[in-house]
Short mmCIF file of C-alpha atoms and ligand atoms in Angstrom, two decimals:
data_model
loop_
_atom_site.label_atom_id
_atom_site.label_comp_id
_atom_site.label_asym_id
_atom_site.label_seq_id
_atom_site.Cartn_x
_atom_site.Cartn_y
_atom_site.Cartn_z
CA MET A 1 0.00 0.00 0.00
CA GLU A 2 1.26 3.45 -0.94
CA PHE A 3 0.01 6.62 0.76
CA GLN A 4 2.45 8.99 -0.93
CA LEU A 5 1.89 10.99 -4.08
CA SER A 6 4.24 10.27 -6.99
CA GLU A 7 6.76 12.94 -8.02
CA ASP A 8 4.57 13.76 -11.06
CA HIS A 9 1.52 14.15 -8.87
CA LYS A 10 3.42 16.39 -6.42
CA MET A 11 4.58 18.53 -9.34
CA ILE A 12 1.10 19.02 -10.79
CA GLN A 13 -0.27 19.73 -7.30
CA GLN A 14 2.36 22.45 -6.70
CA MET A 15 1.78 23.92 -10.14
CA ALA A 16 -1.97 24.04 -9.51
CA ARG A 17 -1.45 25.58 -6.06
CA ASP A 18 0.80 28.34 -7.44
CA PHE A 19 -1.65 29.04 -10.24
CA ALA A 20 -4.72 29.04 -7.98
CA GLN A 21 -3.19 31.30 -5.36
CA LYS A 22 -1.97 33.80 -7.98
CA GLU A 23 -4.69 33.81 -10.61
CA VAL A 24 -7.85 32.77 -8.78
CA ALA A 25 -7.81 33.32 -4.98
CA PRO A 26 -7.19 37.10 -5.04
CA PHE A 27 -10.36 37.66 -7.12
CA ALA A 28 -12.75 35.13 -5.57
CA ALA A 29 -14.43 37.54 -3.13
CA LYS A 30 -15.04 40.15 -5.86
CA TRP A 31 -16.41 37.59 -8.33
CA ASP A 32 -18.71 36.27 -5.60
CA ALA A 33 -19.94 39.74 -4.61
CA GLU A 34 -20.63 40.65 -8.24
CA SER A 35 -21.86 37.20 -9.34
CA HIS A 36 -19.24 37.51 -12.06
CA PHE A 37 -18.63 34.40 -14.18
CA PRO A 38 -14.83 33.94 -13.93
CA ILE A 39 -14.11 33.88 -17.65
CA GLU A 40 -10.59 35.33 -17.18
CA ALA A 41 -9.58 32.47 -14.88
CA ILE A 42 -11.17 29.87 -17.15
CA LYS A 43 -9.20 31.15 -20.16
CA LYS A 44 -5.97 30.92 -18.15
CA MET A 45 -6.91 27.46 -16.85
CA ALA A 46 -7.52 26.40 -20.44
CA GLU A 47 -4.01 27.52 -21.42
CA ILE A 48 -2.45 25.21 -18.84
CA GLY A 49 -4.72 22.27 -19.68
CA PHE A 50 -7.04 22.33 -16.66
CA MET A 51 -10.28 22.25 -18.68
CA GLY A 52 -9.61 18.75 -20.03
CA ILE A 53 -7.19 17.22 -17.56
CA MET A 54 -8.18 13.57 -18.07
CA VAL A 55 -8.94 13.86 -21.80
CA PRO A 56 -6.34 12.09 -23.99
CA PRO A 57 -3.79 14.46 -25.62
CA GLU A 58 -4.94 13.47 -29.14
CA LEU A 59 -8.34 14.96 -28.21
CA GLY A 60 -6.87 18.20 -26.92
CA GLY A 61 -6.62 17.20 -23.26
CA GLY A 62 -3.91 16.86 -20.66
CA GLY A 63 -3.86 13.04 -20.71
CA MET A 64 -3.52 12.90 -16.94
CA ASP A 65 -5.15 10.50 -14.52
CA GLN A 66 -8.02 10.84 -12.05
CA VAL A 67 -5.67 11.45 -9.10
CA ALA A 68 -4.00 14.37 -10.91
CA TYR A 69 -7.48 15.70 -11.61
CA VAL A 70 -8.51 15.73 -7.94
CA LEU A 71 -5.20 17.29 -6.90
CA VAL A 72 -5.70 20.18 -9.32
CA LEU A 73 -9.38 20.54 -8.51
CA GLU A 74 -8.71 20.76 -4.75
CA GLU A 75 -6.34 23.67 -5.35
CA ILE A 76 -8.83 25.54 -7.55
CA SER A 77 -11.62 24.81 -5.03
CA ALA A 78 -9.58 26.17 -2.13
CA ALA A 79 -9.12 29.37 -4.13
CA CYS A 80 -12.66 29.74 -5.55
CA ALA A 81 -15.45 27.17 -5.32
CA SER A 82 -17.30 28.73 -8.26
CA THR A 83 -14.35 28.48 -10.63
CA ALA A 84 -13.87 24.91 -9.45
CA VAL A 85 -17.37 23.72 -10.30
CA THR A 86 -17.19 25.36 -13.72
CA MET A 87 -14.01 23.38 -14.36
CA SER A 88 -15.35 20.19 -12.82
CA VAL A 89 -18.54 20.11 -14.93
CA ASN A 90 -16.60 20.69 -18.16
CA ASN A 91 -14.11 17.94 -17.27
CA SER A 92 -16.06 15.15 -15.65
CA LEU A 93 -19.72 15.69 -16.59
CA TYR A 94 -19.22 16.84 -20.17
CA CYS A 95 -15.89 15.83 -21.80
CA ILE A 96 -15.34 12.44 -20.19
CA PRO A 97 -18.72 10.84 -21.04
CA ILE A 98 -18.25 11.85 -24.69
CA VAL A 99 -14.71 10.42 -24.68
CA LYS A 100 -16.11 7.24 -23.12
CA PHE A 101 -19.43 6.73 -24.91
CA GLY A 102 -19.13 8.92 -28.05
CA THR A 103 -18.25 8.15 -31.65
CA ASP A 104 -14.98 9.34 -33.21
CA ALA A 105 -16.83 12.13 -34.99
CA GLN A 106 -18.51 13.23 -31.74
CA ARG A 107 -15.15 13.23 -29.94
CA GLN A 108 -13.53 15.40 -32.63
CA LYS A 109 -16.37 17.91 -32.73
CA TYR A 110 -17.55 17.95 -29.13
CA VAL A 111 -14.48 17.11 -27.06
CA VAL A 112 -11.44 18.73 -28.73
CA PRO A 113 -12.46 22.43 -28.44
CA PHE A 114 -13.96 21.81 -24.98
CA ALA A 115 -10.91 20.02 -23.57
CA LYS A 116 -8.80 22.89 -24.91
CA GLY A 117 -11.10 25.32 -23.07
CA GLU A 118 -12.12 27.15 -26.25
CA GLN A 119 -15.70 26.13 -25.57
CA LEU A 120 -17.61 25.16 -22.42
CA GLY A 121 -19.81 22.15 -21.70
CA ALA A 122 -22.72 21.34 -19.36
CA TYR A 123 -24.77 18.35 -18.23
CA CYS A 124 -28.57 18.44 -18.22
CA LEU A 125 -30.22 15.75 -16.13
CA SER A 126 -32.29 17.56 -13.47
CA GLU A 127 -35.76 18.82 -14.29
CA PRO A 128 -38.19 20.96 -12.27
CA GLY A 129 -40.06 17.87 -11.03
CA THR A 130 -37.24 15.36 -11.39
CA GLY A 131 -34.15 15.97 -9.29
CA SER A 132 -33.33 12.98 -7.13
CA ASP A 133 -35.67 10.67 -9.07
CA ALA A 134 -33.53 10.90 -12.19
CA ALA A 135 -35.15 7.88 -13.87
CA ASN A 136 -38.42 9.77 -14.10
CA GLN A 137 -37.37 12.05 -16.98
CA ARG A 138 -40.15 14.17 -18.47
CA THR A 139 -38.17 15.67 -21.33
CA THR A 140 -39.03 13.74 -24.48
CA ALA A 141 -37.12 12.98 -27.66
CA VAL A 142 -38.99 11.77 -30.72
CA LYS A 143 -37.16 10.61 -33.83
CA LYS A 144 -38.27 12.31 -37.05
CA GLY A 145 -36.22 11.41 -40.11
CA ASP A 146 -32.61 12.26 -39.47
CA LYS A 147 -33.39 14.34 -36.37
CA TYR A 148 -34.67 13.95 -32.83
CA ILE A 149 -37.17 16.54 -31.63
CA LEU A 150 -36.63 17.34 -27.94
CA ASN A 151 -39.19 18.98 -25.67
CA GLY A 152 -38.80 19.78 -21.98
CA THR A 153 -37.14 21.95 -19.37
CA LYS A 154 -33.94 21.19 -17.49
CA ASN A 155 -33.07 23.13 -14.37
CA PHE A 156 -30.19 23.95 -12.02
CA ILE A 157 -27.80 23.50 -14.93
CA THR A 158 -24.28 24.50 -13.93
CA ASN A 159 -22.62 26.52 -16.76
CA GLY A 160 -26.09 26.69 -18.43
CA PRO A 161 -25.95 30.35 -19.55
CA ASN A 162 -22.33 30.05 -20.74
CA ALA A 163 -22.22 26.56 -22.24
CA ASP A 164 -21.69 26.02 -25.96
CA ALA A 165 -22.92 22.42 -25.88
CA MET A 166 -24.35 20.06 -23.31
CA ILE A 167 -25.31 16.47 -22.71
CA VAL A 168 -29.10 16.29 -22.41
CA PHE A 169 -31.03 13.27 -21.12
CA ALA A 170 -34.51 12.65 -22.54
CA MET A 171 -37.12 9.92 -22.71
CA THR A 172 -37.23 8.17 -26.09
CA ASP A 173 -39.56 5.39 -24.86
CA LYS A 174 -41.59 6.09 -21.71
CA GLU A 175 -42.89 2.51 -21.52
CA LYS A 176 -39.39 1.25 -20.84
CA LYS A 177 -38.92 3.60 -17.84
CA HIS A 178 -35.20 4.15 -17.13
CA LYS A 179 -34.31 1.88 -20.07
CA GLY A 180 -36.17 4.32 -22.32
CA ILE A 181 -33.85 7.25 -21.50
CA SER A 182 -31.31 8.39 -24.11
CA ALA A 183 -28.48 10.92 -24.08
CA PHE A 184 -27.94 13.65 -26.68
CA ILE A 185 -25.30 16.25 -27.40
CA VAL A 186 -27.12 19.54 -27.87
CA GLU A 187 -25.55 22.77 -29.10
CA LYS A 188 -26.76 26.15 -27.87
CA GLY A 189 -27.35 27.20 -31.49
CA PHE A 190 -29.78 24.39 -32.33
CA LYS A 191 -33.28 25.48 -33.37
CA GLY A 192 -35.61 25.37 -30.35
CA PHE A 193 -32.85 25.73 -27.73
CA SER A 194 -32.97 28.55 -25.21
CA VAL A 195 -31.56 29.49 -21.83
CA GLY A 196 -34.36 29.99 -19.29
CA LYS A 197 -34.34 31.51 -15.82
CA VAL A 198 -30.89 32.30 -14.44
CA GLU A 199 -30.63 31.47 -10.73
CA HIS A 200 -29.40 33.78 -7.97
CA LYS A 201 -27.88 31.56 -5.35
CA MET A 202 -26.89 31.47 -1.68
CA GLY A 203 -23.30 30.46 -2.57
CA ILE A 204 -21.04 29.67 -5.54
CA ARG A 205 -22.37 32.93 -6.91
CA ALA A 206 -19.69 33.28 -9.57
CA SER A 207 -20.75 29.97 -11.10
CA SER A 208 -23.59 30.32 -13.59
CA THR A 209 -26.76 28.24 -13.16
CA SER A 210 -29.89 28.29 -15.28
CA GLU A 211 -32.79 26.47 -16.81
CA ILE A 212 -32.38 25.08 -20.31
CA VAL A 213 -35.59 25.12 -22.33
CA LEU A 214 -36.08 22.80 -25.29
CA THR A 215 -39.05 23.65 -27.51
CA ASP A 216 -39.25 21.36 -30.52
CA CYS A 217 -35.48 21.48 -30.37
CA GLU A 218 -33.96 19.86 -33.46
CA VAL A 219 -31.02 17.60 -32.70
CA PRO A 220 -29.28 15.70 -35.54
CA ALA A 221 -29.62 11.92 -35.11
CA GLU A 222 -25.81 11.59 -35.14
CA ASN A 223 -25.79 13.53 -31.84
CA LEU A 224 -27.31 10.59 -29.96
CA LEU A 225 -24.66 9.67 -27.35
CA GLY A 226 -24.39 5.89 -27.02
CA LYS A 227 -27.44 3.93 -28.12
CA GLU A 228 -31.11 4.64 -27.56
CA GLY A 229 -32.02 3.48 -24.04
CA GLU A 230 -28.46 3.75 -22.68
CA GLY A 231 -28.96 7.27 -21.31
CA PHE A 232 -29.63 6.34 -17.67
CA ALA A 233 -26.59 4.11 -17.43
CA ILE A 234 -24.47 6.89 -19.01
CA ALA A 235 -25.94 9.42 -16.55
CA MET A 236 -25.21 7.23 -13.50
CA ASN A 237 -21.74 6.21 -14.63
CA THR A 238 -20.90 9.87 -15.28
CA LEU A 239 -22.22 10.93 -11.87
CA ASP A 240 -20.04 8.33 -10.13
CA ALA A 241 -17.02 10.29 -11.37
CA GLY A 242 -18.74 13.66 -10.95
CA ARG A 243 -19.25 12.88 -7.27
CA ILE A 244 -15.50 12.51 -6.81
CA GLY A 245 -15.23 16.03 -8.22
CA ILE A 246 -17.79 17.45 -5.79
CA ALA A 247 -16.12 15.64 -2.88
CA THR A 248 -12.90 17.34 -3.94
CA GLN A 249 -14.57 20.71 -4.23
CA ALA A 250 -15.88 20.26 -0.67
CA ILE A 251 -12.37 19.41 0.58
CA GLY A 252 -10.93 22.52 -1.08
CA ILE A 253 -13.60 24.77 0.47
CA ALA A 254 -13.09 23.15 3.90
CA ARG A 255 -9.31 23.45 3.67
CA ALA A 256 -9.44 27.16 2.81
CA ALA A 257 -11.77 27.85 5.75
CA PHE A 258 -9.69 25.66 8.07
CA GLU A 259 -6.28 27.15 7.26
CA SER A 260 -7.41 30.75 7.50
CA SER A 261 -9.31 30.25 10.76
CA VAL A 262 -6.43 28.35 12.40
CA LYS A 263 -4.03 31.17 11.43
CA TYR A 264 -6.47 33.69 12.84
CA SER A 265 -6.68 31.77 16.12
CA THR A 266 -2.92 32.13 16.61
CA ILE A 267 -3.04 35.91 16.12
CA ARG A 268 -6.30 36.85 17.78
CA GLU A 269 -5.92 37.41 21.54
CA ALA A 270 -8.54 37.13 24.26
CA PHE A 271 -7.97 37.01 28.00
CA ASN A 272 -4.33 38.08 27.30
CA GLN A 273 -3.40 35.17 25.07
CA PRO A 274 -3.94 33.80 21.56
CA ILE A 275 -7.27 32.01 21.39
CA SER A 276 -5.48 28.95 19.94
CA ASN A 277 -4.28 28.32 23.52
CA PHE A 278 -7.81 27.52 24.61
CA GLN A 279 -8.84 23.89 24.57
CA LEU A 280 -12.31 24.62 23.20
CA ILE A 281 -10.63 26.17 20.13
CA GLN A 282 -8.19 23.24 19.98
CA GLN A 283 -11.11 20.84 19.99
CA LYS A 284 -12.48 22.60 16.91
CA ILE A 285 -9.05 22.52 15.24
CA ALA A 286 -8.67 18.79 15.93
CA ASP A 287 -12.15 17.88 14.65
CA MET A 288 -11.76 20.02 11.54
CA ALA A 289 -8.32 18.58 10.73
CA MET A 290 -9.44 15.00 11.25
CA ARG A 291 -12.55 15.32 9.10
CA ILE A 292 -10.68 17.01 6.24
CA ASP A 293 -8.05 14.28 6.32
CA ALA A 294 -10.66 11.49 6.34
CA SER A 295 -12.49 13.18 3.45
CA ARG A 296 -9.32 13.32 1.40
CA LEU A 297 -8.51 9.66 2.08
CA LEU A 298 -12.00 8.56 0.98
CA THR A 299 -11.85 10.77 -2.10
CA HIS A 300 -8.38 9.73 -3.21
CA ARG A 301 -9.38 6.08 -2.82
CA ALA A 302 -12.44 6.59 -5.02
CA ALA A 303 -10.32 8.45 -7.60
CA TRP A 304 -7.74 5.68 -7.61
CA MET A 305 -10.49 3.05 -8.07
CA ARG A 306 -12.03 4.97 -10.97
CA GLN A 307 -8.64 5.30 -12.60
CA ASN A 308 -8.10 1.55 -12.28
CA ASN A 309 -11.57 0.68 -13.62
CA ILE A 310 -12.71 -0.81 -10.31
CA PRO A 311 -16.46 -0.38 -9.63
CA MET A 312 -16.70 2.55 -7.21
CA SER A 313 -20.29 3.83 -6.99
CA LYS A 314 -20.37 3.15 -3.25
CA GLU A 315 -16.91 4.62 -2.62
CA ALA A 316 -17.68 7.75 -4.68
CA ALA A 317 -20.94 8.21 -2.76
CA MET A 318 -19.10 7.79 0.56
CA ALA A 319 -16.45 10.31 -0.50
CA LYS A 320 -19.05 12.85 -1.63
CA LEU A 321 -21.28 12.39 1.41
CA PHE A 322 -18.50 12.58 3.99
CA SER A 323 -16.60 15.42 2.31
CA SER A 324 -19.66 17.60 1.76
CA GLU A 325 -20.83 17.17 5.36
CA THR A 326 -17.25 17.93 6.41
CA ALA A 327 -17.28 21.13 4.38
CA THR A 328 -20.48 22.28 6.06
CA PHE A 329 -19.11 21.39 9.51
CA VAL A 330 -15.66 22.92 8.99
CA THR A 331 -16.88 26.18 7.44
CA LYS A 332 -19.40 26.63 10.27
CA GLU A 333 -16.67 26.12 12.89
CA ALA A 334 -14.40 28.50 10.98
CA VAL A 335 -17.03 31.25 11.19
CA GLN A 336 -17.36 30.50 14.91
CA ILE A 337 -13.59 30.81 15.51
CA LEU A 338 -13.63 34.28 13.94
CA GLY A 339 -16.81 35.23 15.82
CA GLY A 340 -18.29 38.54 14.59
CA TYR A 341 -15.52 38.92 12.01
CA GLY A 342 -16.43 35.53 10.57
CA TYR A 343 -19.94 36.80 9.92
CA CYS A 344 -18.71 39.87 8.02
CA CYS A 345 -17.86 39.91 4.33
CA GLU A 346 -14.43 41.43 5.01
CA TYR A 347 -13.24 37.89 5.84
CA PRO A 348 -13.70 34.87 3.54
CA GLN A 349 -15.35 32.66 6.19
CA GLU A 350 -18.94 33.64 5.39
CA ARG A 351 -18.33 32.91 1.68
CA HIS A 352 -16.86 29.49 2.42
CA TYR A 353 -19.87 28.76 4.68
CA ARG A 354 -22.31 29.70 1.91
CA ASP A 355 -20.31 27.84 -0.77
CA ALA A 356 -20.08 24.63 1.27
CA LYS A 357 -23.83 23.95 1.44
CA ILE A 358 -24.31 23.20 -2.25
CA THR A 359 -21.89 20.27 -2.06
CA GLU A 360 -24.54 18.47 0.04
CA ILE A 361 -27.11 19.03 -2.70
CA TYR A 362 -25.85 18.89 -6.28
CA GLU A 363 -24.72 15.77 -8.17
CA GLY A 364 -26.94 13.83 -5.76
CA THR A 365 -28.09 15.02 -2.33
CA SER A 366 -26.69 13.51 0.88
CA GLU A 367 -29.92 11.52 1.12
CA ILE A 368 -29.27 10.01 -2.34
CA GLN A 369 -25.65 9.19 -1.43
CA ARG A 370 -26.92 7.29 1.63
CA ILE A 371 -29.30 5.33 -0.61
CA VAL A 372 -26.47 4.46 -3.02
CA ILE A 373 -24.21 3.36 -0.13
CA ALA A 374 -26.90 1.33 1.64
CA ARG A 375 -28.04 -0.43 -1.56
CA ASN A 376 -24.46 -1.42 -2.36
CA VAL A 377 -23.83 -2.66 1.17
CA LEU A 378 -27.04 -4.71 1.14
CA LYS A 379 -26.09 -6.20 -2.25
CA GLU A 380 -22.59 -7.08 -1.02
CA LEU A 381 -23.73 -8.62 2.24
CA THR A 382 -26.64 -10.62 0.85
CA ALA A 383 -24.96 -11.83 -2.35
N1 CAA B 1 -23.60 3.08 -13.03
C1 CAA B 1 -24.21 2.38 -14.03
N2 CAA B 1 -25.49 1.94 -13.94
C2 CAA B 1 -26.16 2.20 -12.80
C3 CAA B 1 -25.59 2.91 -11.73
C4 CAA B 1 -24.25 3.34 -11.88
N3 CAA B 1 -23.65 4.03 -10.91
N4 CAA B 1 -26.49 3.03 -10.74
C5 CAA B 1 -27.61 2.40 -11.16
N5 CAA B 1 -27.40 1.90 -12.41
C6 CAA B 1 -28.34 1.11 -13.19
C7 CAA B 1 -28.79 -0.09 -12.38
O1 CAA B 1 -27.89 -1.17 -12.48
C8 CAA B 1 -30.13 -0.40 -12.99
O2 CAA B 1 -29.92 -1.08 -14.20
P1 CAA B 1 -30.83 -2.36 -14.60
O3 CAA B 1 -32.24 -1.92 -14.63
O4 CAA B 1 -30.28 -2.78 -15.92
O5 CAA B 1 -30.58 -3.39 -13.52
C9 CAA B 1 -30.66 0.98 -13.35
O6 CAA B 1 -29.52 1.84 -13.45
C10 CAA B 1 -31.65 1.53 -12.36
O7 CAA B 1 -31.02 1.59 -11.11
P2 CAA B 1 -31.84 1.87 -9.78
O8 CAA B 1 -32.93 0.84 -9.64
O9 CAA B 1 -30.86 1.97 -8.66
O10 CAA B 1 -32.52 3.28 -10.11
P3 CAA B 1 -33.39 4.26 -9.23
O11 CAA B 1 -34.45 4.83 -10.06
O12 CAA B 1 -33.79 3.60 -7.95
O13 CAA B 1 -32.39 5.49 -8.96
C11 CAA B 1 -30.72 6.76 -7.86
C12 CAA B 1 -31.17 5.41 -8.43
C13 CAA B 1 -29.40 6.44 -7.20
C14 CAA B 1 -31.67 7.34 -6.84
C15 CAA B 1 -30.51 7.76 -9.04
O14 CAA B 1 -31.73 8.17 -9.58
C16 CAA B 1 -29.71 8.99 -8.63
O15 CAA B 1 -28.48 8.96 -8.57
N6 CAA B 1 -30.41 10.14 -8.35
C17 CAA B 1 -29.72 11.40 -8.12
C18 CAA B 1 -29.51 12.12 -9.41
C19 CAA B 1 -28.47 13.20 -9.32
O16 CAA B 1 -27.38 12.99 -8.79
N7 CAA B 1 -28.79 14.37 -9.89
C20 CAA B 1 -27.87 15.46 -9.97
C21 CAA B 1 -27.78 15.92 -11.40
S1 CAA B 1 -26.32 16.73 -11.91
C22 CAA B 1 -26.34 18.23 -11.16
O17 CAA B 1 -26.35 18.29 -9.98
C23 CAA B 1 -26.36 19.49 -11.98
C24 CAA B 1 -25.09 20.09 -12.32
O18 CAA B 1 -25.03 20.81 -13.29
C25 CAA B 1 -23.85 19.92 -11.48
#
């Protein structure tokens, strides 16, 4: 067993840390306050290959592995959670499923410019009445000649207003339930495509989120991803990897809140001494440190399993569940350590606290992760 990062992994981690602290962290508070989509950072991330880290080089990507991906993503997340989710969706929810399930022509057209960061991708599964119950898709796709006609509304779509193309899940045969769901690659310029309501959110305010409205949207038949009826399996397989990304985002947010609040506790004095001398503060520091470490261990294990093609739905769900609850816990304690200052926007703690919450909700709520874990455990123990 090996708990150390390789020299290559250490190098990419350091490179990502330097980049994130110079090009992303100094602007995160401003982008959040102005709900500004961080296009400048994304362009720079594209130049150094962060928008397609795991995509093979011949398709415009960095050709790195899943562990390198989480190392980079943790650094970006610690600097700005909004920039991180923009990157994570393009990498793991958009590019990778097309690399994995797409045709050569689809890969050339819909991966290369996206992995290079010239264009941005999104993933449209959730619908107004269909969030956790993903098999119950209401968006329909009907084949007419050489096109599919899509009708429906997708919501809470990360990158929605800025995406050039997206993977859209729709029902091609309602009778077959989840086996009647298919996946399509839809461009923003297709007839019948529009961006609906743009959301104003509690946190990750610099990340863009919107509805996607499909009204008799015409999608060429060659844009079917995989075969008809394979959409649900593609969606679930993609989310297994996506959940590693959100676990990593949560770790980055927690780490940023942790490090800044611990530093503060060594400087801030009360009762004639630094507050870090007090055992009630030390208890917080110990619990925060332990939970972040455990989150990272779970997440790196899931990433390693994915990279080695070992089934990891349960492990990804555990990583996401534990890390997101850690982020909420750690950011709350970080606000508490700073007291009144933690509640004010002058310090980053309130932003980390707001950003953390979404990690318990998107790419499968904590309740859904518990279902995935329990079902896998029951299967294993009753097989
Ligand atoms: N990989 C491949 N196939 C899988 C799978 C996986 N991880 N999980 C399940 N399947 C397959 C099953 O094997 C089964 O196949 P068969 O019928 O051939 O046996 C089929 O899918 C149905 O499985 P279930 O019976 O488990 O399906 P279910 O309806 O009970 O739902 C669920 C399972 C886990 C609740 C699922 O619906 C789920 O994950 N829901 C949450 C959805 C989610 O995460 N949404 C977030 C969207 S992305 C987002 O947040 C927006 C963004 O922009 C970031």
